mmCIF file of C-alpha atoms in Angstrom:
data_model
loop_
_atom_site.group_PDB
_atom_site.id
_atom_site.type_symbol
_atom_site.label_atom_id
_atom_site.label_comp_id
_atom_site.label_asym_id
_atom_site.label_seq_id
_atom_site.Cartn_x
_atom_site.Cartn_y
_atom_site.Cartn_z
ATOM 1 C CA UNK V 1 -17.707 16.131 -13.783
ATOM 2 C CA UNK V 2 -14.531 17.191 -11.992
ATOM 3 C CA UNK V 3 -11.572 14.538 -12.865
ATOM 4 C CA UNK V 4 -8.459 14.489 -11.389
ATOM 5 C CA UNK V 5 -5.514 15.397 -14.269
ATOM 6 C CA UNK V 6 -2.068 13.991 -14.979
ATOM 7 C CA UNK V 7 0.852 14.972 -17.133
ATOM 8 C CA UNK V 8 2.476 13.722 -18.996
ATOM 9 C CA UNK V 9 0.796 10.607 -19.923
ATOM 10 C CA UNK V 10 3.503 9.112 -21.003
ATOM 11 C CA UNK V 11 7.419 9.524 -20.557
ATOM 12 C CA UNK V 12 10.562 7.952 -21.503
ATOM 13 C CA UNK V 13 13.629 8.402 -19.816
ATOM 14 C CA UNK V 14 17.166 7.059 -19.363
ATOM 15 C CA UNK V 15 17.950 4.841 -15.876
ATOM 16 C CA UNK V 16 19.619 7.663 -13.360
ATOM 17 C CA UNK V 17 17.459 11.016 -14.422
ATOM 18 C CA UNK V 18 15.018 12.593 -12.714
ATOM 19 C CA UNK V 19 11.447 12.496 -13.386
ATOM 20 C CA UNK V 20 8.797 14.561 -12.196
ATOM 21 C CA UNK V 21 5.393 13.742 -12.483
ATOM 22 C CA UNK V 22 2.547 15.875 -12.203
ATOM 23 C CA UNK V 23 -1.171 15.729 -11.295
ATOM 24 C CA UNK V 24 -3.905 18.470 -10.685
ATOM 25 C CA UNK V 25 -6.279 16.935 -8.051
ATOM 26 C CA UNK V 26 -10.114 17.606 -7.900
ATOM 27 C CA UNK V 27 -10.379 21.144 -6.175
ATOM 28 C CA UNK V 28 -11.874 20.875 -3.280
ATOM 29 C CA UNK V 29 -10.738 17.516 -2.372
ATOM 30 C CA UNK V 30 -8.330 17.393 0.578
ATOM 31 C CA UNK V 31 -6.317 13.965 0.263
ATOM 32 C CA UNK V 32 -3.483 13.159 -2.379
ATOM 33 C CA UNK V 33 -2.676 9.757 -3.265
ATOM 34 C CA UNK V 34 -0.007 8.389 -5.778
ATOM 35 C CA UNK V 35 -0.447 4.950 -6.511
ATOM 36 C CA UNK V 36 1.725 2.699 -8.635
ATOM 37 C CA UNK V 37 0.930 -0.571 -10.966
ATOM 38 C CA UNK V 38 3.725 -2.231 -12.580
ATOM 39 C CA UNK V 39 3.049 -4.166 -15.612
ATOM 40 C CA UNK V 40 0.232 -6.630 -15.126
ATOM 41 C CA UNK V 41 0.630 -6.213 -11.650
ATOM 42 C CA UNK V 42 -2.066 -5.083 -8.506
ATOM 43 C CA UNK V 43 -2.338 -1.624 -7.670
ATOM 44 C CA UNK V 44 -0.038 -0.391 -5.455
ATOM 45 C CA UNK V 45 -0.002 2.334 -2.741
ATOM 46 C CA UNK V 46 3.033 4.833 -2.681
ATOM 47 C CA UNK V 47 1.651 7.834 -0.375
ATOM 48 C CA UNK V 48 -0.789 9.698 0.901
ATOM 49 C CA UNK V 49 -0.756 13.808 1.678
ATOM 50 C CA UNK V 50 -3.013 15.916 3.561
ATOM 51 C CA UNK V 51 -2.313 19.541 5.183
ATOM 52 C CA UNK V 52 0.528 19.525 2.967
ATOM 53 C CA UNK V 53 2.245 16.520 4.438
ATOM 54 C CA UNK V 54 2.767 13.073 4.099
ATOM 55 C CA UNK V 55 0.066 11.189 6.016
ATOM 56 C CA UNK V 56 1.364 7.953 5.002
ATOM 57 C CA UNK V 57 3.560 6.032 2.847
ATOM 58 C CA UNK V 58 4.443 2.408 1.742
ATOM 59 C CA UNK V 59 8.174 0.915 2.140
ATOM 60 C CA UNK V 60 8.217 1.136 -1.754
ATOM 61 C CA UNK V 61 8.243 4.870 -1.033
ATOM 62 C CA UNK V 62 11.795 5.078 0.196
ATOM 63 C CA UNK V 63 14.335 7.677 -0.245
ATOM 64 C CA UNK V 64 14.225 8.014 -4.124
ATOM 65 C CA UNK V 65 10.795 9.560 -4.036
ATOM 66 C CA UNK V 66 9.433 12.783 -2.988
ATOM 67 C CA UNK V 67 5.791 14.420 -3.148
ATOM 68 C CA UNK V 68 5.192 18.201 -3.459
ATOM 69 C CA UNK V 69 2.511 20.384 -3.486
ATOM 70 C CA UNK V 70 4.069 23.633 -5.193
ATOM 71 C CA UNK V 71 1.168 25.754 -5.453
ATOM 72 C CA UNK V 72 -1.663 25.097 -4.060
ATOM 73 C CA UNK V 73 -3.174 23.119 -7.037
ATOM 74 C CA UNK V 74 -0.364 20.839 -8.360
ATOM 75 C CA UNK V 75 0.869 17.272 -6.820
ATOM 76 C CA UNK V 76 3.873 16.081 -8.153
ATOM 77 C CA UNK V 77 5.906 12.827 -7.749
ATOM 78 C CA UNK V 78 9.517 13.050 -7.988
ATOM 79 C CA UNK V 79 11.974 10.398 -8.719
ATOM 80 C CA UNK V 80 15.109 11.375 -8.190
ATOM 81 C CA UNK V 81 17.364 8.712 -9.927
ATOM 82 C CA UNK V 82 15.357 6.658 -11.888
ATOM 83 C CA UNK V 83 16.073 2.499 -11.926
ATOM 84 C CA UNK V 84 14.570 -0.028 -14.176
ATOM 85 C CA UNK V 85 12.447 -0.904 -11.985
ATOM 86 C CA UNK V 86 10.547 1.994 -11.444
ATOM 87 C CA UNK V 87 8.814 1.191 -15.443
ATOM 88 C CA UNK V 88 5.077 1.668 -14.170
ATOM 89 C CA UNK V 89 2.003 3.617 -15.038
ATOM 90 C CA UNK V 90 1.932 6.099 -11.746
ATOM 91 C CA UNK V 91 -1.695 6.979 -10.785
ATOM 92 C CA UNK V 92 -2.678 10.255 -9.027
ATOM 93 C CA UNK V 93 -5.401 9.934 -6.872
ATOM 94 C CA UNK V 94 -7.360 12.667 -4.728
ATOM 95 C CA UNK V 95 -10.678 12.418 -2.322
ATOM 96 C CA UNK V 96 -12.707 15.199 -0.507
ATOM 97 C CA UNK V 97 -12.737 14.063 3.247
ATOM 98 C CA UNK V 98 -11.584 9.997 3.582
ATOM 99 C CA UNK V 99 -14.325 7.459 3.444
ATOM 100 C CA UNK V 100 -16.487 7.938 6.770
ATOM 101 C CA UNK V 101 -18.747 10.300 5.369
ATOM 102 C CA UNK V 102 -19.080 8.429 2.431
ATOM 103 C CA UNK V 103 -16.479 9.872 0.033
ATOM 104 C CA UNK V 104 -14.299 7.484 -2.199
ATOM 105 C CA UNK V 105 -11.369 7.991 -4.228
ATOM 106 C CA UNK V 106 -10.691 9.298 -7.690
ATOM 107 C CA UNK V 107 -8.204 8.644 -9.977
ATOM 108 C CA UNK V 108 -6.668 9.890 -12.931
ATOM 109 C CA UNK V 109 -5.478 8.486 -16.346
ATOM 110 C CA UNK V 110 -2.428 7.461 -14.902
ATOM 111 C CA UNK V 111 1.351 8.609 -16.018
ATOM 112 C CA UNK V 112 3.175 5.495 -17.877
ATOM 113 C CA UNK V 113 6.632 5.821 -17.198
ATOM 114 C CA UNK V 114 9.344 3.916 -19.187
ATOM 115 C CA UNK V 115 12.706 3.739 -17.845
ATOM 116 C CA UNK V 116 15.807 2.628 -20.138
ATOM 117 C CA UNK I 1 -2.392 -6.068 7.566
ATOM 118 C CA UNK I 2 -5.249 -5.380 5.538
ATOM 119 C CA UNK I 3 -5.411 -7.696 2.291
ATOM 120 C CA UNK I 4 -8.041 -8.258 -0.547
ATOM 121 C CA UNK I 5 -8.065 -11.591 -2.167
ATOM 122 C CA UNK I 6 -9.413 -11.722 -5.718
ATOM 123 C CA UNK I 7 -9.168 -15.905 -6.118
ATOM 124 C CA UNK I 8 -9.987 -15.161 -10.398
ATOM 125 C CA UNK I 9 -7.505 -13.924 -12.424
ATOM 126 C CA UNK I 10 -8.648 -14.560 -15.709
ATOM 127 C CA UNK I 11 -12.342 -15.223 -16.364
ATOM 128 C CA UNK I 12 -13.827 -16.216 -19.751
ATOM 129 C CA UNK I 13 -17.546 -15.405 -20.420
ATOM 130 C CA UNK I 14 -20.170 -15.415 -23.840
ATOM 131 C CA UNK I 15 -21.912 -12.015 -24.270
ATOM 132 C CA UNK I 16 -25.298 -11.766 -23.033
ATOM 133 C CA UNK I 17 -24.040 -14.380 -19.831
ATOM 134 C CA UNK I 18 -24.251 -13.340 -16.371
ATOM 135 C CA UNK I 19 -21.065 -12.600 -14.364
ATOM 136 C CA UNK I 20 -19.915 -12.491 -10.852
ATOM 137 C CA UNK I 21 -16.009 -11.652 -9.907
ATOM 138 C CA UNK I 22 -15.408 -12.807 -6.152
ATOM 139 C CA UNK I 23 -13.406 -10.562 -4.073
ATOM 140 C CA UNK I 24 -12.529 -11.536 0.362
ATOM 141 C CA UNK I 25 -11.783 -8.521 1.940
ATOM 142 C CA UNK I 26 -9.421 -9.595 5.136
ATOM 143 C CA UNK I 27 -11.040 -7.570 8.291
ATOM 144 C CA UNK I 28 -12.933 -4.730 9.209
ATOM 145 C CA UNK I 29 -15.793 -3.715 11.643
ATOM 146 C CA UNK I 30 -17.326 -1.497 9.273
ATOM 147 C CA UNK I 31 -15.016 -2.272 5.715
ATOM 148 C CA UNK I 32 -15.220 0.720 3.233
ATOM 149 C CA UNK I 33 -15.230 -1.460 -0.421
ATOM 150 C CA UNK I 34 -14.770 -0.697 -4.217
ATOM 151 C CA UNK I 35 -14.609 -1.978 -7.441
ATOM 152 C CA UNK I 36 -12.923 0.028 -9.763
ATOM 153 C CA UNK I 37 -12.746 -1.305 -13.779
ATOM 154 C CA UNK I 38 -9.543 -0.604 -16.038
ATOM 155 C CA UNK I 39 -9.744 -0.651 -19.895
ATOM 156 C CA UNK I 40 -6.170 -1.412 -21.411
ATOM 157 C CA UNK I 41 -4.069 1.553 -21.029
ATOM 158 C CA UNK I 42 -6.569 3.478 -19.061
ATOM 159 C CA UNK I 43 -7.456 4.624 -15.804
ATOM 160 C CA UNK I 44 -9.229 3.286 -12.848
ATOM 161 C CA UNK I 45 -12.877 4.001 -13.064
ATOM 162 C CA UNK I 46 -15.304 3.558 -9.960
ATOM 163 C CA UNK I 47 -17.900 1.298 -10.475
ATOM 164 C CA UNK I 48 -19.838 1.146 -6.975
ATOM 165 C CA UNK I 49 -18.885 1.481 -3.442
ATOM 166 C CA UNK I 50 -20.058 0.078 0.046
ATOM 167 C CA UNK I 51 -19.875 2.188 3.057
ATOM 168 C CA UNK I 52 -22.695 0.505 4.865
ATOM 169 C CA UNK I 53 -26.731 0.040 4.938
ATOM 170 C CA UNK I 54 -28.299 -1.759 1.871
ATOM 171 C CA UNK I 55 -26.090 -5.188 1.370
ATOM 172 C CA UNK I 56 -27.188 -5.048 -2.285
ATOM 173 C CA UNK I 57 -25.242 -1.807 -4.011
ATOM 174 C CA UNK I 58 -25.773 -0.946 -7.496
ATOM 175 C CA UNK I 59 -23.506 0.592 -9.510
ATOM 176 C CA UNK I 60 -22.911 2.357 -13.319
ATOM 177 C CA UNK I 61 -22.823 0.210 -16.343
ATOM 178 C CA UNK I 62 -25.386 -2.230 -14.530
ATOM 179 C CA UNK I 63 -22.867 -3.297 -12.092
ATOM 180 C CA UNK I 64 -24.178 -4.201 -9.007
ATOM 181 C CA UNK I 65 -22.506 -6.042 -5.445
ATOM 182 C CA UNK I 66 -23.482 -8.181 -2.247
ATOM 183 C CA UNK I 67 -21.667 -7.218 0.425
ATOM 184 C CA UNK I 68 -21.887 -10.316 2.819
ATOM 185 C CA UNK I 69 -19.861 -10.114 6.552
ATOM 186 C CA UNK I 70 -20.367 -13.589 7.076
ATOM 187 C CA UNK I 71 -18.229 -14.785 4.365
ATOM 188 C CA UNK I 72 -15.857 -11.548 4.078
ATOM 189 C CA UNK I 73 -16.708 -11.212 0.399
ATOM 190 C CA UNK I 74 -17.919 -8.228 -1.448
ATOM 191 C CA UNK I 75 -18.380 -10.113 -4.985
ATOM 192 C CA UNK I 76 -19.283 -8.266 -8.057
ATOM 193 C CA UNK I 77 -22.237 -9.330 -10.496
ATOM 194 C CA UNK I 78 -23.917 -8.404 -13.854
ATOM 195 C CA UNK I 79 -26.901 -10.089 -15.251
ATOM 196 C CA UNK I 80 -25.551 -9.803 -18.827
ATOM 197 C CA UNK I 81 -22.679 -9.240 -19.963
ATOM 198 C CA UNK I 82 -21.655 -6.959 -23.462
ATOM 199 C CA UNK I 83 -18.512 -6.998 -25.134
ATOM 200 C CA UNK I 84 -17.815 -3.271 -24.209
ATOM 201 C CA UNK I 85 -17.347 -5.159 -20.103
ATOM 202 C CA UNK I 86 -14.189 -6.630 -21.381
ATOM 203 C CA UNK I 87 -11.817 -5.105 -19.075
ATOM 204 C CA UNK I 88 -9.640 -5.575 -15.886
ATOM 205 C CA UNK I 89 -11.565 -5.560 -11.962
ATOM 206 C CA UNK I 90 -10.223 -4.371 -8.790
ATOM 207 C CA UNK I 91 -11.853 -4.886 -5.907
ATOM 208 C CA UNK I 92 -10.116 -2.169 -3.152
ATOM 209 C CA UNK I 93 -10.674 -1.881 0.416
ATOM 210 C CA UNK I 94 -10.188 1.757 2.138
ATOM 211 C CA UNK I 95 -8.324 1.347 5.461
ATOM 212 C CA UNK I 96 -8.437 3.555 8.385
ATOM 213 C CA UNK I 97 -5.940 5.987 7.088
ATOM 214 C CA UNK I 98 -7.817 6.738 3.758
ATOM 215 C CA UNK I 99 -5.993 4.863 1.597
ATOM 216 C CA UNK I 100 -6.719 2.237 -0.620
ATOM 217 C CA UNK I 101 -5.604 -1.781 -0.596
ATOM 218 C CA UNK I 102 -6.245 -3.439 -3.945
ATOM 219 C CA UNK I 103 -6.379 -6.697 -5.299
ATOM 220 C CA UNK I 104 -4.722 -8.521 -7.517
ATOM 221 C CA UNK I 105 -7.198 -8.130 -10.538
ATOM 222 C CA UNK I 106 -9.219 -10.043 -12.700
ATOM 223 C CA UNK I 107 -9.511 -9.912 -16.145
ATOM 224 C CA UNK I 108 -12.643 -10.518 -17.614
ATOM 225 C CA UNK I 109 -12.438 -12.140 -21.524
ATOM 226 C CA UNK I 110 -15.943 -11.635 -23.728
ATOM 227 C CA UNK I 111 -16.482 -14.642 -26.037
ATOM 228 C CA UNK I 112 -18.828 -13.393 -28.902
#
């Protein structure tokens, strides 16, 4: 079964860098998610992309973040200057069409990222 | 806004006991629902959807759901419960733009 891939699946990095994660969505699908869930928290929604722009994002999404899609596979989720705060596991998420014609959302193993 | 209320957020059952995790949903004419399960350290994994049709969805790992308008709920069930169910629940509603609003989780504790 097709499953949508993320790297690295866990990273460590200092408060202030730059981290760039990365996800390889399912290939047909046509909607990009990134979702975050702090530690024992809810699931969160950061952004969504479609025709390679951002259909939507959440005021947690604010200036520090960015969303690419590089090649015409890859989805990546930059964070420019990294803050405590931002310690989460960061889940890619991709689905073929939106829900009306019955299509739901997958997600992948998720990207813990530990900031220090 | 949308919102999805899951009132539970720890529940405690013996293996082989039935289950049922209650999730509101807040509005929708026609609300697109999920429950997704998370082992520790793991992904979200679908477990059934409702789009619409049948009120009564089943889903993998004998899973199944009621979807009920009249009382905004969309409450998960299992007849009997292993140890392998141990997990966390998130009951999601898709809004209009394709994205997904989640609740706050439960986490379901097997007694042996």
């Amino acid at each position: 079964e097709p499953e949508v891939t993320q790297t690295p699946s866990h990273q460590v990095t200092q408060m202030g860098q730059e981290v760039i994660l990365r996800c390889v969505p399912i290939s047909n699908h046509l909607y990009f998610y990134w979702y975050r869930q702090i530690l024992g928290q809810k699931v969160e929604f950061l952004v969504s992309f479609y025709n390679n722009e951002i259909s939507e994002k959440s005021e947690i999404f604010d200036d520090q973040f960015s969303v690419e899609r590089p090649d015409g596979s890859n989805f990546t989720l930059k964070i420019r200057s990294t803050k405590l705060e931002d310690s989460a596991m960061y889940f890619c998420a991709s689905s073929p069409e939106g829900f009306i014609s019955g299509n739901t959302i997958y997600f992948g193993e998720g990207s813990w990222l530990t900031v220090v | 806004a949308q919102s999805v209320t899951q009132p539970d957020i720890h529940i405690t059952v013996s293996e082989g006991a039935s289950l049922e995790l209650r999730c509101n949903y807040s509005y929708g004419a026609t609300p697109y629902l999920f429950w997704y399960v998370q082992s520790p350290g793991q992904g979200l994994q679908l477990l059934l959807k409702y789009f619409s049709g049948d009120t009564l969805v089943q889903g993998i790992k004998g899973f199944e759901a009621e979807f009920k308008r009249s009382q905004s709920s969309f409450n998960l069930r299992k007849p009997s419960v292993h140890w392998s169910d141990a997990a966390e629940y998130f009951c999601a509603q898709g809004d209009s733009s394709y994205k997904l609003i989640f609740g706050s989780g439960t986490r379901l504790l097997v007694r042996p």
